[in-house]
XYZ file of C-alpha atoms in Angstrom:
573
model
C 66.380 -73.363 -18.785
C 62.933 -72.773 -21.601
C 60.095 -70.301 -20.150
C 57.316 -71.336 -20.656
C 54.133 -68.817 -21.617
C 50.478 -69.937 -20.214
C 47.697 -68.339 -22.344
C 44.401 -67.162 -20.617
C 41.183 -68.289 -22.240
C 37.125 -67.445 -21.280
C 36.173 -71.263 -21.096
C 32.517 -69.952 -21.173
C 33.270 -68.315 -24.324
C 32.206 -64.933 -22.881
C 33.112 -61.649 -24.379
C 35.439 -59.127 -22.030
C 33.827 -55.883 -20.902
C 36.012 -53.451 -21.384
C 36.180 -50.506 -18.249
C 36.013 -47.822 -19.988
C 33.644 -48.646 -22.372
C 30.238 -46.392 -22.555
C 27.828 -49.437 -21.694
C 30.045 -49.980 -18.208
C 30.074 -46.224 -17.505
C 26.546 -45.781 -17.119
C 25.971 -48.878 -15.821
C 28.716 -46.977 -12.734
C 27.011 -43.522 -13.005
C 23.291 -44.734 -12.283
C 24.296 -47.816 -9.669
C 26.029 -44.789 -8.022
C 23.287 -41.999 -7.936
C 20.838 -44.899 -6.626
C 23.541 -45.633 -3.407
C 23.325 -41.831 -2.957
C 19.794 -41.231 -2.903
C 19.255 -43.822 -0.605
C 21.988 -42.548 1.601
C 20.574 -39.234 1.609
C 17.130 -40.106 1.615
C 18.300 -42.104 5.327
C 20.116 -38.811 6.059
C 17.310 -37.089 5.868
C 19.099 -34.677 3.470
C 16.593 -34.718 0.098
C 13.484 -33.940 0.546
C 10.536 -36.551 -0.905
C 8.626 -34.359 -3.035
C 4.771 -34.723 -3.523
C 5.020 -35.566 -7.138
C 7.632 -38.486 -6.114
C 6.680 -39.517 -2.667
C 5.412 -42.648 -4.184
C 8.760 -43.616 -6.019
C 10.486 -42.918 -2.898
C 8.316 -44.429 -0.340
C 8.197 -47.768 -2.825
C 12.176 -47.453 -3.002
C 12.910 -47.485 0.904
C 9.588 -49.998 1.393
C 7.551 -47.778 3.035
C 3.902 -48.301 3.096
C 1.864 -44.731 4.257
C -1.376 -44.616 4.795
C -2.451 -41.149 4.330
C -5.697 -39.944 4.886
C -7.124 -37.607 2.212
C -8.115 -34.117 2.960
C -11.375 -32.678 3.119
C -12.157 -31.299 0.378
C -14.935 -29.234 1.930
C -12.874 -27.741 4.633
C -10.675 -26.522 1.043
C -13.001 -26.088 -1.709
C -16.011 -23.620 -0.698
C -15.940 -23.091 2.816
C -17.733 -19.998 3.866
C -15.233 -20.197 7.574
C -12.814 -18.531 5.485
C -14.832 -15.654 4.854
C -15.566 -12.801 7.618
C -18.698 -11.935 6.344
C -20.655 -14.305 4.900
C -22.997 -16.041 7.350
C -25.758 -18.316 6.237
C -24.680 -18.242 2.819
C -25.138 -15.004 2.116
C -22.653 -11.903 2.336
C -23.791 -9.609 5.211
C -22.417 -5.704 5.748
C -19.411 -5.157 7.495
C -19.591 -4.706 11.657
C -16.802 -2.753 14.061
C -16.693 -6.466 15.426
C -15.595 -8.177 12.479
C -12.005 -6.719 12.703
C -11.664 -8.600 15.633
C -8.661 -10.926 16.414
C -10.279 -13.997 15.599
C -10.592 -13.458 12.131
C -6.919 -12.593 11.003
C -6.504 -15.121 8.119
C -9.841 -14.976 6.891
C -11.131 -12.853 4.099
C -13.989 -10.069 3.888
C -15.805 -10.278 0.829
C -17.123 -8.139 -1.679
C -20.150 -8.322 -4.042
C -18.569 -6.326 -7.511
C -21.650 -4.822 -7.379
C -21.680 -3.512 -4.288
C -18.024 -2.759 -4.018
C -18.234 1.189 -5.184
C -19.455 2.246 -2.048
C -17.004 1.145 0.173
C -14.169 1.651 -2.454
C -15.273 4.222 -4.906
C -11.794 5.930 -5.235
C -10.525 2.442 -6.113
C -8.739 -0.876 -5.061
C -5.262 -0.717 -4.186
C -3.040 -3.303 -5.823
C -3.500 -5.793 -7.894
C -6.787 -6.802 -6.354
C -8.721 -5.052 -9.095
C -7.440 -7.762 -11.719
C -10.392 -9.568 -10.211
C -12.786 -7.435 -10.889
C -11.682 -8.028 -14.453
C -11.368 -11.954 -14.132
C -14.393 -11.966 -12.275
C -16.650 -14.174 -13.905
C -20.056 -16.313 -13.372
C -19.390 -19.717 -14.776
C -20.011 -22.265 -11.965
C -17.411 -24.861 -13.406
C -15.497 -25.383 -10.060
C -18.403 -25.833 -8.524
C -19.827 -27.944 -10.348
C -16.751 -30.008 -9.952
C -17.012 -29.572 -6.290
C -20.479 -31.131 -5.949
C -19.093 -33.945 -8.095
C -17.007 -34.816 -5.747
C -18.865 -34.281 -2.651
C -21.851 -36.428 -3.860
C -19.416 -39.236 -4.259
C -17.539 -38.640 -1.008
C -21.209 -38.639 0.690
C -22.135 -41.698 -1.123
C -18.874 -43.681 0.111
C -19.410 -42.138 3.689
C -23.103 -44.029 3.547
C -21.079 -47.106 2.788
C -18.774 -46.561 5.686
C -20.493 -45.182 8.230
C -17.681 -45.294 11.453
C -15.444 -43.183 8.848
C -15.052 -39.915 10.616
C -13.234 -38.084 8.089
C -16.354 -38.113 5.499
C -18.735 -37.337 8.429
C -18.090 -33.472 8.012
C -19.069 -32.631 4.565
C -22.059 -30.975 4.054
C -25.193 -32.202 2.333
C -26.052 -28.967 1.041
C -24.796 -26.008 -0.643
C -25.834 -22.811 -1.614
C -22.204 -21.611 -2.312
C -22.559 -20.555 -6.262
C -23.924 -16.946 -5.361
C -20.460 -16.256 -3.513
C -18.597 -14.730 -6.370
C -16.821 -11.648 -5.548
C -13.539 -9.516 -4.344
C -11.538 -10.838 -1.871
C -9.506 -9.068 0.853
C -7.512 -10.722 3.288
C -7.705 -9.345 6.929
C -4.135 -10.553 8.122
C -2.368 -9.965 11.872
C -0.427 -6.318 10.873
C -3.931 -5.096 9.749
C -5.121 -5.865 13.197
C -2.220 -4.177 15.080
C -2.283 -1.113 12.900
C -6.078 -0.825 13.342
C -5.736 -1.324 17.042
C -2.791 1.261 16.854
C -5.671 3.952 15.004
C -8.191 3.371 17.542
C -5.356 4.050 20.736
C -5.824 7.095 18.898
C -8.985 7.962 18.524
C -9.734 7.643 22.213
C -6.598 9.438 23.215
C -6.977 12.341 21.492
C -7.295 16.029 22.821
C -5.935 19.809 22.480
C -2.830 20.000 24.089
C -1.560 23.933 24.501
C 2.324 25.119 24.624
C 3.349 26.379 28.150
C 4.935 30.078 28.342
C 8.024 29.086 28.667
C 8.076 26.688 25.728
C 10.718 28.897 23.408
C 12.756 28.822 26.445
C 12.771 25.457 27.558
C 13.844 24.487 23.668
C 16.358 27.022 23.756
C 18.309 25.046 26.949
C 17.389 21.887 25.071
C 19.523 22.866 22.704
C 16.866 22.323 19.967
C 16.965 18.368 19.855
C 14.095 16.651 19.062
C 12.781 16.314 22.530
C 9.660 17.313 23.606
C 8.346 20.411 24.833
C 6.137 20.704 28.207
C 2.353 20.490 27.887
C -0.130 22.360 29.572
C -2.514 19.311 30.083
C -5.124 20.563 32.176
C -7.377 22.488 29.578
C -9.709 21.896 26.558
C -10.227 18.066 26.506
C -12.319 17.663 24.064
C -13.134 13.412 25.106
C -15.044 13.256 28.351
C -13.357 9.556 28.530
C -10.074 11.031 28.640
C -8.782 12.221 32.420
C -6.767 14.882 32.874
C -4.397 13.457 35.427
C -3.308 11.155 32.024
C 0.227 11.021 31.473
C 2.198 13.069 28.000
C 2.727 9.837 26.743
C -1.416 8.956 26.383
C -1.261 12.523 24.374
C -2.974 11.739 20.773
C -0.101 13.004 18.216
C -0.381 12.982 14.480
C 1.632 10.123 13.433
C 3.103 8.513 9.974
C 3.365 4.798 9.070
C 5.274 3.347 5.926
C 4.051 0.019 4.964
C 6.729 -1.532 3.052
C 8.146 -5.304 1.741
C 8.730 -7.872 -1.617
C 6.169 -7.906 -4.205
C 3.303 -9.663 -3.669
C 3.668 -9.780 -0.001
C -0.346 -8.152 0.626
C 1.076 -4.574 1.163
C -1.515 -2.828 -0.688
C -4.236 -5.581 1.179
C -3.624 -4.108 4.028
C -3.964 -0.761 2.844
C -7.959 -1.346 1.488
C -8.702 -3.004 5.021
C -7.195 0.003 7.290
C -9.259 2.303 5.185
C -12.725 0.139 4.858
C -12.021 -0.043 9.417
C -11.573 4.403 8.876
C -14.825 5.047 6.071
C -16.411 2.265 9.165
C -15.768 4.636 11.695
C -16.418 7.723 10.198
C -13.090 9.099 9.987
C -12.347 11.556 7.396
C -10.257 9.145 4.075
C -8.288 10.814 1.862
C -7.478 7.366 -0.382
C -5.041 7.195 -3.355
C -5.335 3.750 -4.233
C -3.146 4.475 -7.853
C -0.899 7.302 -7.799
C 1.521 6.306 -10.416
C -1.041 7.604 -13.020
C 0.243 11.362 -11.638
C 3.661 10.030 -13.650
C 2.699 8.017 -16.229
C -0.899 9.055 -17.408
C -0.392 11.782 -20.563
C -2.117 14.752 -19.795
C -2.774 18.761 -20.172
C -0.053 20.265 -17.258
C 0.591 24.409 -16.208
C 3.892 25.596 -15.309
C 3.577 27.429 -12.198
C 5.801 30.888 -11.427
C 7.918 28.895 -8.166
C 8.664 26.464 -11.221
C 5.850 23.788 -10.050
C 3.705 21.579 -12.693
C -0.369 21.603 -12.403
C -1.976 18.329 -13.993
C -5.855 20.391 -13.636
C -7.817 17.017 -15.172
C -6.209 14.880 -12.461
C -6.624 17.623 -10.103
C -10.079 17.791 -10.270
C -10.433 13.805 -10.481
C -9.115 13.526 -6.793
C -11.912 16.422 -5.988
C -14.000 13.726 -6.768
C -13.078 11.177 -5.024
C -12.677 12.818 -1.765
C -16.349 14.364 -2.167
C -17.814 10.789 -2.737
C -16.387 9.409 0.371
C -16.435 12.641 2.721
C -19.409 14.354 1.589
C -20.989 14.380 4.866
C -17.769 15.795 6.807
C -16.707 18.070 4.927
C -20.482 19.810 5.178
C -19.872 20.576 8.928
C -16.499 22.288 8.348
C -16.333 25.869 7.996
C -14.140 28.082 5.582
C -11.386 29.976 7.286
C -11.288 33.609 4.849
C -7.836 33.796 5.347
C -6.619 30.398 4.165
C -8.780 31.515 0.699
C -6.790 34.646 0.879
C -3.426 33.919 1.249
C -3.091 30.538 -1.261
C -2.070 30.726 -4.815
C -3.284 28.356 -7.893
C 0.120 26.405 -7.454
C -0.423 25.991 -3.680
C 2.118 28.467 -2.565
C 1.708 30.753 0.446
C 1.156 34.314 -1.342
C 4.117 36.183 -0.042
C 6.076 32.743 -1.040
C 4.988 33.663 -4.593
C 5.702 37.230 -4.088
C 9.302 36.811 -3.449
C 9.795 35.958 -7.117
C 9.396 39.629 -7.874
C 11.645 41.058 -5.630
C 14.411 41.383 -8.136
C 12.079 43.447 -10.290
C 10.910 45.784 -7.573
C 14.435 46.873 -6.549
C 15.474 47.299 -9.711
C 12.699 49.549 -10.469
C 13.060 51.306 -6.912
C 16.650 51.765 -8.187
C 15.478 53.518 -11.562
C 13.207 55.734 -9.206
C 15.573 56.513 -6.971
C 18.056 57.612 -9.573
C 15.938 59.712 -11.275
C 14.380 61.391 -8.233
C 16.610 65.065 -7.785
C 15.043 65.309 -3.750
C 16.412 61.605 -2.998
C 19.878 63.151 -1.992
C 18.961 65.798 -0.244
C 17.410 63.335 1.989
C 18.875 62.382 5.105
C 19.662 58.466 5.634
C 16.740 57.955 8.002
C 14.595 59.499 5.453
C 16.413 58.180 2.473
C 15.468 54.467 4.592
C 11.805 55.059 5.062
C 11.564 56.339 1.448
C 13.188 52.758 0.381
C 10.708 50.948 2.003
C 7.316 52.656 0.982
C 8.406 52.296 -2.624
C 8.785 48.424 -1.890
C 5.265 48.369 -0.364
C 3.921 50.023 -2.669
C 4.618 47.626 -5.802
C 4.577 44.438 -3.408
C 1.105 45.340 -2.880
C 0.519 46.612 -6.404
C 1.126 42.487 -7.606
C -1.691 41.335 -8.557
C -1.603 37.099 -8.221
C -5.028 34.791 -8.759
C -6.804 34.109 -6.256
C -10.303 32.250 -5.869
C -11.479 35.481 -4.189
C -10.867 37.250 -7.751
C -13.851 35.631 -9.778
C -15.815 33.478 -6.748
C -17.448 34.164 -3.477
C -16.868 32.630 -0.192
C -18.070 29.844 0.208
C -19.582 28.704 3.781
C -18.301 25.032 3.514
C -15.617 22.771 1.847
C -17.755 20.936 0.039
C -19.286 24.294 -2.039
C -15.304 25.125 -2.175
C -14.635 21.359 -3.732
C -17.808 22.165 -5.799
C -15.805 24.711 -7.412
C -12.521 23.584 -8.209
C -14.361 20.174 -10.101
C -17.036 22.832 -12.298
C -13.329 25.010 -13.012
C -10.798 22.784 -13.448
C -8.447 25.710 -13.696
C -8.877 26.093 -10.137
C -9.261 22.114 -8.899
C -5.353 22.340 -7.667
C -6.325 25.806 -5.518
C -8.827 23.917 -4.436
C -6.822 20.849 -3.189
C -4.665 22.873 -1.436
C -7.176 25.070 0.342
C -8.976 21.776 1.592
C -5.622 20.662 2.994
C -5.003 23.659 4.826
C -8.653 23.235 6.085
C -8.353 19.853 7.016
C -4.589 20.556 9.012
C -5.927 22.854 11.646
C -9.587 21.175 11.991
C -10.287 18.861 15.296
C -13.921 17.800 14.524
C -13.198 14.205 13.124
C -10.193 12.050 12.794
C -8.265 11.968 9.156
C -6.956 9.392 7.410
C -4.223 9.663 4.654
C -3.386 6.472 3.198
C -1.274 6.312 -0.732
C -0.086 3.107 -2.185
C 2.346 3.206 -4.774
C 4.137 5.744 -2.735
C 8.329 5.139 -4.011
C 6.646 6.615 -7.324
C 6.449 9.994 -6.354
C 10.681 9.527 -5.539
C 11.577 9.431 -9.286
C 11.148 10.925 -12.689
C 8.195 10.987 -14.920
C 7.340 10.217 -18.447
C 6.500 14.209 -18.848
C 9.477 16.419 -20.358
C 10.275 19.773 -19.888
C 13.087 22.500 -21.260
C 13.846 23.484 -17.312
C 15.530 20.115 -16.697
C 18.095 19.761 -20.317
C 21.473 18.957 -19.537
C 20.541 18.068 -15.806
C 20.871 14.606 -14.854
C 17.051 13.809 -15.094
C 17.826 14.198 -18.863
C 14.881 16.185 -19.537
C 12.075 14.619 -17.157
C 10.526 16.332 -15.452
C 10.608 14.400 -11.624
C 7.489 13.515 -10.346
C 8.099 15.457 -6.903
C 7.243 18.730 -9.116
C 4.055 17.912 -9.967
C 1.689 19.582 -7.087
C -0.166 16.655 -6.087
C 2.346 13.935 -5.409
C 4.616 16.571 -3.573
C 1.633 17.489 -1.236
C 1.523 13.515 -0.787
C 4.854 13.426 -0.494
C 5.415 15.323 2.909
C 5.523 12.921 5.281
C 5.911 15.299 8.713
C 2.950 14.965 10.320
C 3.048 17.123 12.645
C 1.391 19.794 10.980
C -1.947 18.499 11.591
C -3.338 18.541 14.527
C -5.201 15.112 14.177
C -4.371 12.797 11.127
C -2.554 9.847 11.034
C -1.068 9.177 7.357
C -0.139 5.842 6.242
C 1.558 4.611 2.904
C 2.928 1.209 1.201
C 4.947 1.007 -1.429
C 4.960 -0.670 -4.971
C 7.877 -2.698 -6.345
C 6.854 -3.929 -10.434
C 8.915 -1.771 -12.140
C 11.469 -0.263 -9.508
C 14.426 -1.744 -7.201
C 14.059 -2.286 -3.514
C 17.057 -1.981 -2.964
C 17.706 1.452 -3.676
C 15.201 2.329 -1.133
C 16.438 4.699 1.015
C 13.556 6.061 3.498
C 15.967 7.418 5.736
C 16.747 9.998 3.625
C 12.949 11.375 3.164
C 12.989 11.804 7.180
C 11.283 8.448 8.205
C 12.551 6.946 11.475
C 12.888 2.939 12.058
C 10.295 2.907 14.150
C 7.837 4.300 11.564
C 8.680 1.477 9.237
C 6.390 -1.533 9.422
C 7.948 -4.433 6.978
C 6.107 -7.080 6.100
C 6.275 -10.392 5.768
C 4.996 -13.439 3.215
C 2.030 -15.367 4.223
C 1.809 -17.667 6.818
C 0.122 -21.511 5.679
C -2.948 -20.632 7.387
C -2.978 -17.533 4.585
C -1.601 -19.246 1.890
C -4.215 -21.718 2.371
C -7.159 -19.830 2.759
C -5.439 -17.157 -0.429
C -5.426 -20.585 -2.619
C -8.987 -21.564 -1.353
C -10.197 -17.926 -2.818
C -8.734 -18.107 -5.991
C -10.628 -21.321 -6.370
C -13.456 -21.102 -5.614
C -13.665 -17.547 -7.653
C -12.310 -19.633 -10.324
C -8.963 -18.057 -10.865
C -7.573 -21.725 -10.754
C -8.529 -24.781 -11.740
C -8.253 -28.860 -10.819
C -5.838 -27.443 -7.750
C -4.619 -30.829 -5.598
C -5.166 -29.892 -2.475
C -2.598 -32.589 -1.200
C 0.235 -30.118 -2.833
C -0.633 -27.550 -1.044
C 2.746 -27.829 1.530
C 4.873 -27.984 -1.697
C 4.161 -24.974 -3.656
C 4.027 -23.095 0.009
C 7.664 -23.854 -0.125
C 7.963 -23.528 -3.465
C 6.732 -20.212 -3.497
C 7.514 -18.946 -0.577
C 4.167 -17.841 0.832
C 4.553 -15.299 -1.820
C 1.078 -14.013 -2.955
C 2.261 -12.680 -6.001
C 4.646 -15.819 -6.865
C 1.627 -18.148 -6.083
C -0.801 -16.899 -8.578
C 1.489 -16.638 -11.261
C 2.594 -19.972 -10.601
C -0.768 -21.824 -9.830
C -2.503 -19.589 -12.721
C -0.064 -20.966 -15.028
C 0.129 -24.561 -13.672
C -3.688 -24.651 -13.258
């Protein structure tokens, strides 16, 4: 039988499309991607970003009547500032540090900022002072928009969305530097208020050492006699021991851009208004990076005379009226050396030299072997005391008379840079013992004390420091690095970290003796804080033409981080 073969033919003369051609491949991929996007949108797996929101609404055939936000609530709104009333900046009051004002800004004019912060501001806020200008570009744009909205509101009197736009503005004069008042700031200030009210002197019982022995030297509070020497009359003698004031320290930690330095500025501002003695160091890394004259002492510490002099000047600007009332203790003047160490500690360096001298003198003395053992020991002790008393170590009393108060002492250090470091340590020794004023020691960039500096020394050759001097070998950073505040009778120490150059993962606060209860970790901005932050940047002409409808998008993009938000917004707007 013959086999019949039928030939297929295209009756419509349409050319065949092979499945592996480039055209068909692109068509299949685009169609598949389109279906996947629809599937993800319906399952709420794909977020519609503001830039593509109209595209997805059109794709899903969704009609959205989205109301536009009132620009008067966002731009140039005086309600985001705490100390602005009737379009004027007013003086700060204690009532301004209230829970109702959390998430708002303190506004300071650049010309009058020196009255509040003569030492400078912590963090990256000083950049606002450099970038600050008197241009009214954003304000002019804002007035044009509000005039258009007001004209629309007149044509639509029943529309409530435009009814809140103000008619008159006088906000172009409210230019300055802003400090955000956050919830953690309010919590720390409440702790300082308790410390301020609950203070009273406590006397140790006579059995304190015996109790400590039986407790096994554990970290357990010994018993106190709380019935004497009450300073504040508002504190009753019957209060429990938990209400007794104790000097304490707080470490503020967090990622870069969370606002640690801003909190430090706010707490310092409150303490100054409450008449505390404030020692504020906003830029401690200058002791590490700024190249100045250094002097090595006998105890292997390094003195920075010019920076010590500058440190004294900043303390005097803020606390002069309080330091005048603190009298000088002559014993402290006598026992403090140029590098800040105690006199007896300095004299221990010469122990080996004294012992060699005594051995030579005993060997040359013919009468020494004839003495008894007791007489020989007495003879050696007399020689040791004679040589030790004749060791001459420079002291402030060698050149100057005894000052009457701490202000005169600071002036000696300012006018004589060779004695400036000595005056700093004498000042701190007096502050440890005084109980007349509460003390706040605030230090920013605390972690910079823990690494090597830019200075070189032959003493650190062939060590793990590769010849660089560790920052804690300098006298001022060494003084500020001390975490234990138990030596102070009435003091609170607050420090914050800075991670613009160092890695936060390598930070081990437990090695410094810092308890977990003393660490407060700061998170990124909340949405309200972020909104006020962006509004303040726009008001001060740091950013331009920002669309307020994209606020949530940029909050999600930056995670509410202030550093990332400023970097992104200044780049795009």
